[in-house]
Amino acid sequence: MFSEKLQNAVKSAKQIAVLTGAGISAESGVPTFRGENGLWRKYRPEELANFDAFINNPKLVWEWYCYRRELISRVKPNPGHYALVEMESIFPQFTLITQNVDNLHQLAGSRNLLELHGNIWRSRCVDCSTILTDEDVVKKDALQYCECGGLIRPDVVWFGECLPSGILERAAAASARCDVFLCIGTSALVQPAASLPLYGKRSGAFTIEINTESTVITELVDESIIGKSGDILPQLVKMTKEIRKNQG
Ligand code: BV8
Ligand code: ZN
């Protein structure tokens, strides 16, 4: 399953950077964005995941997020999420960068985690930016208002919005200093997240893609492994432990 080159890279690696997308949560039952049963098959991103759409039709957008929260509240992390938790304990420097807002990495136990696009379980006031995490706000379908009177929105990054300050810089720094860059379950279409594997590649990291199909970056990575992350990641961790144990 794993080439000699990949095994050697993992054997000597000190710093690992991992970028995950919706594909790592697919086996938990969370629909991806662009797959055939993707979340966006019914809607187009511009209709929902942007600020103007929210201001023009807050009820539709808020209901879409409540629908996704309801769905996500019923799923669990899968072996792919747990494999990354194990990987974090193997490598001295391990940075997990996720585009996902589903909180499944946190539930699985990942610690050094950068959320590029926010978190669906947090809400935020449009006017005063107060962050709300209480479950009630999350569960109600009806629009919610802050004490200041501002409309409450999901605390996620919409198209056309900048990523949370500092997060992208930390993700780029981790990508530029790692020895191995793992890109898992992303179509690599959304910027600036999709540039991170290239930072890794350009800085000399051994770049690995794990995806059920090829993507726009497949040609660029050092190793493309086609398959489900929930199958491949546990095997990658098993191989890593063996190879580094034999290293003494
Ligand atoms: C920004 C949060 C600076 C919300 C998301 C015009 C105007 C403004 C901006 C732009 C513009 N043109 C381009 C841009 C930039 C834009 C962008 O990239 N657009 C793309 C679509 C062209 N980016 C932005 O706007 C970003 N901000 O640039 O700020 C700026 C500001 C103003 C003006 C200009 C620039 C903000 C982007 C963040 C958007 N928010 N999510 C929410 O979730 O509701 S993005 C959304 O897509 C999710 O976060 C998701 O994670 C992300 C990426 O999708 P993927 O994770 O890759 O999911 P996808 O379904 O696509 O792919 C799944 C993959 O998994 C597939 O490859 C599949 O094969 C694989 N898979 C499936 N099952 C498995 C598997 N792999 C392994 N195992 C399996 N079992
Ligand atoms: Zn407010």
GROMACS .gro file of C-alpha atoms and ligand atoms in nm:
model
  329
    1MET     CA    1   0.000   0.000   0.000
    2PHE     CA    2   0.275   0.248   0.093
    3SER     CA    3   0.575   0.311  -0.131
    4GLU     CA    4   0.936   0.299  -0.015
    5LYS     CA    5   0.960   0.676  -0.065
    6LEU     CA    6   0.660   0.738   0.160
    7GLN     CA    7   0.791   0.500   0.426
    8ASN     CA    8   1.129   0.673   0.430
    9ALA     CA    9   0.966   1.016   0.452
   10VAL     CA   10   0.748   0.907   0.745
   11LYS     CA   11   1.041   0.730   0.913
   12SER     CA   12   1.254   1.043   0.936
   13ALA     CA   13   0.977   1.303   0.969
   14LYS     CA   14   0.980   1.537   1.267
   15GLN     CA   15   0.708   1.781   1.164
   16ILE     CA   16   0.378   1.681   1.005
   17ALA     CA   17   0.110   1.911   0.865
   18VAL     CA   18  -0.231   1.772   0.773
   19LEU     CA   19  -0.509   1.945   0.576
   20THR     CA   20  -0.852   1.785   0.592
   21GLY     CA   21  -1.170   1.854   0.397
   22ALA     CA   22  -1.524   1.724   0.396
   23GLY     CA   23  -1.411   1.383   0.267
   24ILE     CA   24  -1.269   1.280   0.605
   25SER     CA   25  -1.617   1.318   0.757
   26ALA     CA   26  -1.800   1.141   0.472
   27GLU     CA   27  -1.772   0.799   0.642
   28SER     CA   28  -1.928   0.950   0.953
   29GLY     CA   29  -2.234   1.027   0.741
   30VAL     CA   30  -2.172   1.399   0.684
   31PRO     CA   31  -2.247   1.481   0.317
   32THR     CA   32  -1.956   1.643   0.135
   33PHE     CA   33  -2.003   1.972  -0.050
   34ARG     CA   34  -1.952   1.879  -0.409
   35GLY     CA   35  -2.019   1.507  -0.421
   36GLU     CA   36  -2.326   1.362  -0.595
   37ASN     CA   37  -2.522   1.373  -0.270
   38GLY     CA   38  -2.335   1.687  -0.165
   39LEU     CA   39  -2.485   1.947   0.060
   40TRP     CA   40  -2.474   2.190  -0.224
   41ARG     CA   41  -2.646   1.970  -0.484
   42LYS     CA   42  -2.975   2.129  -0.388
   43TYR     CA   43  -2.834   2.477  -0.342
   44ARG     CA   44  -2.541   2.664  -0.499
   45PRO     CA   45  -2.277   2.806  -0.258
   46GLU     CA   46  -2.355   3.160  -0.370
   47GLU     CA   47  -2.717   3.107  -0.260
   48LEU     CA   48  -2.628   3.011   0.092
   49ALA     CA   49  -2.270   3.031   0.217
   50ASN     CA   50  -2.217   3.403   0.181
   51PHE     CA   51  -2.304   3.713   0.380
   52ASP     CA   52  -2.529   3.875   0.119
   53ALA     CA   53  -2.738   3.558   0.093
   54PHE     CA   54  -2.778   3.568   0.471
   55ILE     CA   55  -2.878   3.933   0.482
   56ASN     CA   56  -3.120   3.887   0.189
   57ASN     CA   57  -3.273   3.566   0.320
   58PRO     CA   58  -3.156   3.505   0.678
   59LYS     CA   59  -3.429   3.247   0.744
   60LEU     CA   60  -3.323   3.020   0.451
   61VAL     CA   61  -2.955   3.036   0.542
   62TRP     CA   62  -3.019   2.994   0.916
   63GLU     CA   63  -3.244   2.691   0.846
   64TRP     CA   64  -2.975   2.537   0.625
   65TYR     CA   65  -2.727   2.560   0.910
   66CYS     CA   66  -2.981   2.427   1.161
   67TYR     CA   67  -3.043   2.134   0.924
   68ARG     CA   68  -2.667   2.068   0.904
   69ARG     CA   69  -2.627   2.101   1.283
   70GLU     CA   70  -2.912   1.856   1.339
   71LEU     CA   71  -2.745   1.613   1.097
   72ILE     CA   72  -2.399   1.657   1.253
   73SER     CA   73  -2.538   1.620   1.608
   74ARG     CA   74  -2.626   1.261   1.516
   75VAL     CA   75  -2.289   1.152   1.375
   76LYS     CA   76  -1.962   1.041   1.533
   77PRO     CA   77  -1.597   1.067   1.437
   78ASN     CA   78  -1.479   0.774   1.221
   79PRO     CA   79  -1.150   0.573   1.220
   80GLY     CA   80  -0.993   0.841   0.999
   81HIS     CA   81  -1.044   1.108   1.268
   82TYR     CA   82  -0.912   0.877   1.539
   83ALA     CA   83  -0.608   0.781   1.330
   84LEU     CA   84  -0.509   1.149   1.316
   85VAL     CA   85  -0.538   1.169   1.696
   86GLU     CA   86  -0.292   0.877   1.717
   87MET     CA   87  -0.066   1.039   1.462
   88GLU     CA   88  -0.055   1.353   1.676
   89SER     CA   89   0.087   1.143   1.961
   90ILE     CA   90   0.358   0.991   1.737
   91PHE     CA   91   0.507   1.307   1.588
   92PRO     CA   92   0.668   1.574   1.807
   93GLN     CA   93   0.534   1.852   1.588
   94PHE     CA   94   0.191   1.785   1.441
   95THR     CA   95  -0.049   2.047   1.306
   96LEU     CA   96  -0.399   1.954   1.194
   97ILE     CA   97  -0.553   2.215   0.965
   98THR     CA   98  -0.918   2.159   0.884
   99GLN     CA   99  -1.159   2.323   0.642
  100ASN     CA  100  -1.442   2.139   0.813
  101VAL     CA  101  -1.681   2.311   1.051
  102ASP     CA  102  -1.831   1.986   1.189
  103ASN     CA  103  -1.622   1.967   1.510
  104LEU     CA  104  -1.553   1.594   1.454
  105HIS     CA  105  -1.174   1.632   1.491
  106GLN     CA  106  -1.226   1.792   1.833
  107LEU     CA  107  -1.473   1.518   1.932
  108ALA     CA  108  -1.217   1.254   1.831
  109GLY     CA  109  -0.955   1.420   2.055
  110SER     CA  110  -0.731   1.617   1.816
  111ARG     CA  111  -0.560   1.899   2.007
  112ASN     CA  112  -0.329   2.103   1.785
  113LEU     CA  113  -0.606   2.199   1.544
  114LEU     CA  114  -0.653   2.504   1.322
  115GLU     CA  115  -1.013   2.563   1.204
  116LEU     CA  116  -0.978   2.758   0.881
  117HIS     CA  117  -1.352   2.802   0.823
  118GLY     CA  118  -1.493   2.829   1.174
  119ASN     CA  119  -1.719   2.591   1.362
  120ILE     CA  120  -2.086   2.514   1.305
  121TRP     CA  121  -2.150   2.485   1.680
  122ARG     CA  122  -2.057   2.847   1.737
  123SER     CA  123  -2.282   3.144   1.652
  124ARG     CA  124  -2.190   3.512   1.633
  125CYS     CA  125  -2.372   3.846   1.646
  126VAL     CA  126  -2.357   4.023   1.311
  127ASP     CA  127  -2.329   4.362   1.485
  128CYS     CA  128  -2.119   4.321   1.801
  129SER     CA  129  -1.949   3.989   1.710
  130THR     CA  130  -2.035   3.835   2.047
  131ILE     CA  131  -1.975   3.463   2.021
  132LEU     CA  132  -2.259   3.235   2.138
  133THR     CA  133  -2.208   2.867   2.190
  134ASP     CA  134  -2.514   2.773   2.397
  135GLU     CA  135  -2.705   2.482   2.257
  136ASP     CA  136  -3.038   2.669   2.251
  137VAL     CA  137  -2.921   2.916   1.988
  138VAL     CA  138  -2.789   2.625   1.792
  139LYS     CA  139  -3.104   2.417   1.795
  140LYS     CA  140  -3.383   2.664   1.728
  141ASP     CA  141  -3.492   2.706   1.366
  142ALA     CA  142  -3.625   3.055   1.427
  143LEU     CA  143  -3.389   3.347   1.373
  144GLN     CA  144  -3.204   3.453   1.686
  145TYR     CA  145  -3.112   3.805   1.799
  146CYS     CA  146  -2.832   3.921   2.026
  147GLU     CA  147  -2.898   4.134   2.336
  148CYS     CA  148  -2.769   4.428   2.132
  149GLY     CA  149  -3.043   4.359   1.878
  150GLY     CA  150  -2.806   4.225   1.613
  151LEU     CA  151  -2.893   3.919   1.406
  152ILE     CA  152  -2.719   3.596   1.508
  153ARG     CA  153  -2.525   3.411   1.233
  154PRO     CA  154  -2.327   3.088   1.224
  155ASP     CA  155  -1.963   3.151   1.322
  156VAL     CA  156  -1.829   3.006   0.998
  157VAL     CA  157  -1.628   3.171   0.717
  158TRP     CA  158  -1.848   3.240   0.414
  159PHE     CA  159  -1.731   3.293   0.057
  160GLY     CA  160  -1.594   3.640   0.018
  161GLU     CA  161  -1.502   3.658   0.390
  162CYS     CA  162  -1.150   3.654   0.523
  163LEU     CA  163  -1.034   3.363   0.736
  164PRO     CA  164  -1.001   3.425   1.112
  165SER     CA  165  -0.693   3.645   1.165
  166GLY     CA  166  -0.383   3.454   1.254
  167ILE     CA  167  -0.524   3.113   1.166
  168LEU     CA  168  -0.416   3.121   0.802
  169GLU     CA  169  -0.072   3.251   0.895
  170ARG     CA  170  -0.024   2.966   1.146
  171ALA     CA  171  -0.148   2.713   0.890
  172ALA     CA  172   0.085   2.849   0.623
  173ALA     CA  173   0.380   2.846   0.865
  174ALA     CA  174   0.311   2.483   0.964
  175SER     CA  175   0.280   2.390   0.594
  176ALA     CA  176   0.607   2.562   0.508
  177ARG     CA  177   0.811   2.398   0.786
  178CYS     CA  178   0.679   2.042   0.776
  179ASP     CA  179   0.868   1.739   0.646
  180VAL     CA  180   0.549   1.556   0.545
  181PHE     CA  181   0.225   1.720   0.428
  182LEU     CA  182  -0.089   1.504   0.427
  183CYS     CA  183  -0.387   1.628   0.225
  184ILE     CA  184  -0.700   1.428   0.310
  185GLY     CA  185  -1.052   1.432   0.164
  186THR     CA  186  -1.056   1.768  -0.008
  187SER     CA  187  -1.132   1.863  -0.367
  188ALA     CA  188  -0.868   2.137  -0.321
  189LEU     CA  189  -1.094   2.393  -0.493
  190VAL     CA  190  -1.145   2.644  -0.212
  191GLN     CA  191  -0.881   2.910  -0.155
  192PRO     CA  192  -0.674   2.995   0.039
  193ALA     CA  193  -0.689   2.646   0.199
  194ALA     CA  194  -0.609   2.475  -0.131
  195SER     CA  195  -0.274   2.659  -0.152
  196LEU     CA  196  -0.141   2.501   0.169
  197PRO     CA  197  -0.030   2.172   0.010
  198LEU     CA  198   0.165   2.378  -0.243
  199TYR     CA  199   0.341   2.568   0.038
  200GLY     CA  200   0.443   2.230   0.177
  201LYS     CA  201   0.560   2.101  -0.158
  202ARG     CA  202   0.753   2.419  -0.233
  203SER     CA  203   0.927   2.399   0.105
  204GLY     CA  204   1.047   2.046   0.033
  205ALA     CA  205   0.788   1.846   0.228
  206PHE     CA  206   0.695   1.498   0.105
  207THR     CA  207   0.332   1.557   0.002
  208ILE     CA  208   0.071   1.281   0.021
  209GLU     CA  209  -0.291   1.299  -0.096
  210ILE     CA  210  -0.557   1.059   0.034
  211ASN     CA  211  -0.882   1.083  -0.160
  212THR     CA  212  -1.139   0.851  -0.316
  213GLU     CA  213  -1.069   1.018  -0.652
  214SER     CA  214  -0.804   1.232  -0.812
  215THR     CA  215  -0.821   1.609  -0.771
  216VAL     CA  216  -0.662   1.923  -0.914
  217ILE     CA  217  -0.355   1.868  -0.694
  218THR     CA  218  -0.306   1.496  -0.761
  219GLU     CA  219  -0.046   1.572  -1.028
  220LEU     CA  220   0.146   1.791  -0.785
  221VAL     CA  221   0.178   1.564  -0.481
  222ASP     CA  222   0.459   1.312  -0.430
  223GLU     CA  223   0.217   1.030  -0.354
  224SER     CA  224  -0.154   1.000  -0.431
  225ILE     CA  225  -0.337   0.720  -0.247
  226ILE     CA  226  -0.683   0.651  -0.384
  227GLY     CA  227  -0.919   0.515  -0.121
  228LYS     CA  228  -1.129   0.600   0.182
  229SER     CA  229  -0.950   0.794   0.455
  230GLY     CA  230  -1.124   0.580   0.718
  231ASP     CA  231  -0.948   0.273   0.570
  232ILE     CA  232  -0.613   0.423   0.474
  233LEU     CA  233  -0.530   0.641   0.774
  234PRO     CA  234  -0.540   0.358   1.033
  235GLN     CA  235  -0.309   0.154   0.807
  236LEU     CA  236  -0.079   0.455   0.766
  237VAL     CA  237  -0.061   0.496   1.145
  238LYS     CA  238   0.007   0.124   1.193
  239MET     CA  239   0.292   0.133   0.939
  240THR     CA  240   0.427   0.453   1.095
  241LYS     CA  241   0.439   0.302   1.444
  242GLU     CA  242   0.614  -0.011   1.318
  243ILE     CA  243   0.869   0.171   1.110
  244ARG     CA  244   0.957   0.421   1.383
  245LYS     CA  245   0.969   0.150   1.651
  246ASN     CA  246   1.223  -0.048   1.446
  247GLN     CA  247   1.418   0.273   1.416
  248GLY     CA  248   1.481   0.240   1.791
  249BV8     C1  249  -1.124   3.448   0.093
  249BV8     C2  250  -1.759   2.723   0.567
  249BV8     C3  251  -1.024   3.661   0.088
  249BV8     C4  252  -1.903   2.750   0.545
  249BV8     C5  253  -1.651   2.716   0.348
  249BV8     C6  254  -1.485   3.574  -0.564
  249BV8     C7  255  -1.522   3.652  -0.456
  249BV8     C8  256  -1.474   3.627  -0.329
  249BV8     C9  257  -1.387   3.522  -0.308
  249BV8    C10  258  -1.354   3.445  -0.417
  249BV8    C11  259  -1.400   3.469  -0.544
  249BV8     N1  260  -1.346   3.374  -0.627
  249BV8    C12  261  -1.269   3.290  -0.555
  249BV8    C13  262  -1.272   3.332  -0.430
  249BV8    C14  263  -1.207   3.274  -0.320
  249BV8    C15  264  -1.307   3.179  -0.253
  249BV8    C16  265  -1.298   3.046  -0.323
  249BV8     O1  266  -1.203   2.973  -0.302
  249BV8     N2  267  -1.395   3.013  -0.410
  249BV8    C17  268  -1.383   2.887  -0.485
  249BV8    C18  269  -1.509   2.806  -0.472
  249BV8    C19  270  -1.346   2.921  -0.627
  249BV8     N3  271  -1.263   3.169  -0.117
  249BV8    C20  272  -1.314   3.251  -0.024
  249BV8     O2  273  -1.403   3.330  -0.042
  249BV8    C21  274  -1.246   3.241   0.112
  249BV8     N4  275  -1.212   3.372   0.159
  249BV8     O3  276  -1.071   3.415  -0.009
  249BV8     O4  277  -1.104   3.569   0.156
  249BV8    C22  278  -1.116   3.735  -0.005
  249BV8    C23  279  -1.217   3.811   0.048
  249BV8    C24  280  -1.297   3.884  -0.039
  249BV8    C25  281  -1.278   3.879  -0.178
  249BV8    C26  282  -1.176   3.796  -0.230
  249BV8    C27  283  -1.097   3.724  -0.142
  249BV8    C28  284  -1.338   3.176   0.212
  249BV8    C29  285  -1.366   3.032   0.171
  249BV8    C30  286  -1.438   2.961   0.285
  249BV8    C31  287  -1.577   2.923   0.239
  249BV8     N5  288  -1.641   2.846   0.346
  249BV8     N6  289  -1.706   2.652   0.450
  249BV8    C32  290  -1.983   2.623   0.550
  249BV8     O5  291  -1.926   2.513   0.569
  249BV8     O6  292  -2.105   2.634   0.536
  249BV8     S1  293  -1.587   2.631   0.219
  249BV8    C33  294  -1.644   2.471   0.214
  249BV8     O7  295  -1.567   2.413   0.109
  249BV8    C34  296  -1.616   2.386   0.337
  249BV8     O8  297  -1.540   2.446   0.438
  249BV8    C35  298  -1.535   2.273   0.276
  249BV8     O9  299  -1.453   2.213   0.365
  249BV8    C36  300  -1.460   2.349   0.174
  249BV8    C37  301  -1.380   2.276   0.073
  249BV8    O10  302  -1.458   2.171   0.023
  249BV8     P1  303  -1.400   2.025   0.055
  249BV8    O11  304  -1.377   2.013   0.201
  249BV8    O12  305  -1.285   1.999  -0.033
  249BV8    O13  306  -1.524   1.936   0.021
  249BV8     P2  307  -1.566   1.882  -0.124
  249BV8    O14  308  -1.703   1.825  -0.112
  249BV8    O15  309  -1.539   1.987  -0.226
  249BV8    O16  310  -1.463   1.764  -0.152
  249BV8    C38  311  -1.467   1.646  -0.074
  249BV8    C39  312  -1.352   1.559  -0.121
  249BV8    O17  313  -1.346   1.443  -0.041
  249BV8    C40  314  -1.368   1.513  -0.265
  249BV8    O18  315  -1.245   1.530  -0.333
  249BV8    C41  316  -1.401   1.362  -0.251
  249BV8    O19  317  -1.345   1.287  -0.358
  249BV8    C42  318  -1.330   1.329  -0.122
  249BV8     N7  319  -1.387   1.216  -0.046
  249BV8    C43  320  -1.518   1.182  -0.033
  249BV8     N8  321  -1.527   1.076   0.052
  249BV8    C44  322  -1.401   1.046   0.094
  249BV8    C45  323  -1.311   1.135   0.032
  249BV8     N9  324  -1.178   1.130   0.052
  249BV8    C46  325  -1.132   1.035   0.137
  249BV8    N10  326  -1.212   0.946   0.200
  249BV8    C47  327  -1.346   0.949   0.180
  249BV8    N11  328  -1.423   0.859   0.244
  250ZN      ZN  329  -2.469   4.185   1.942
   0.00000   0.00000   0.00000
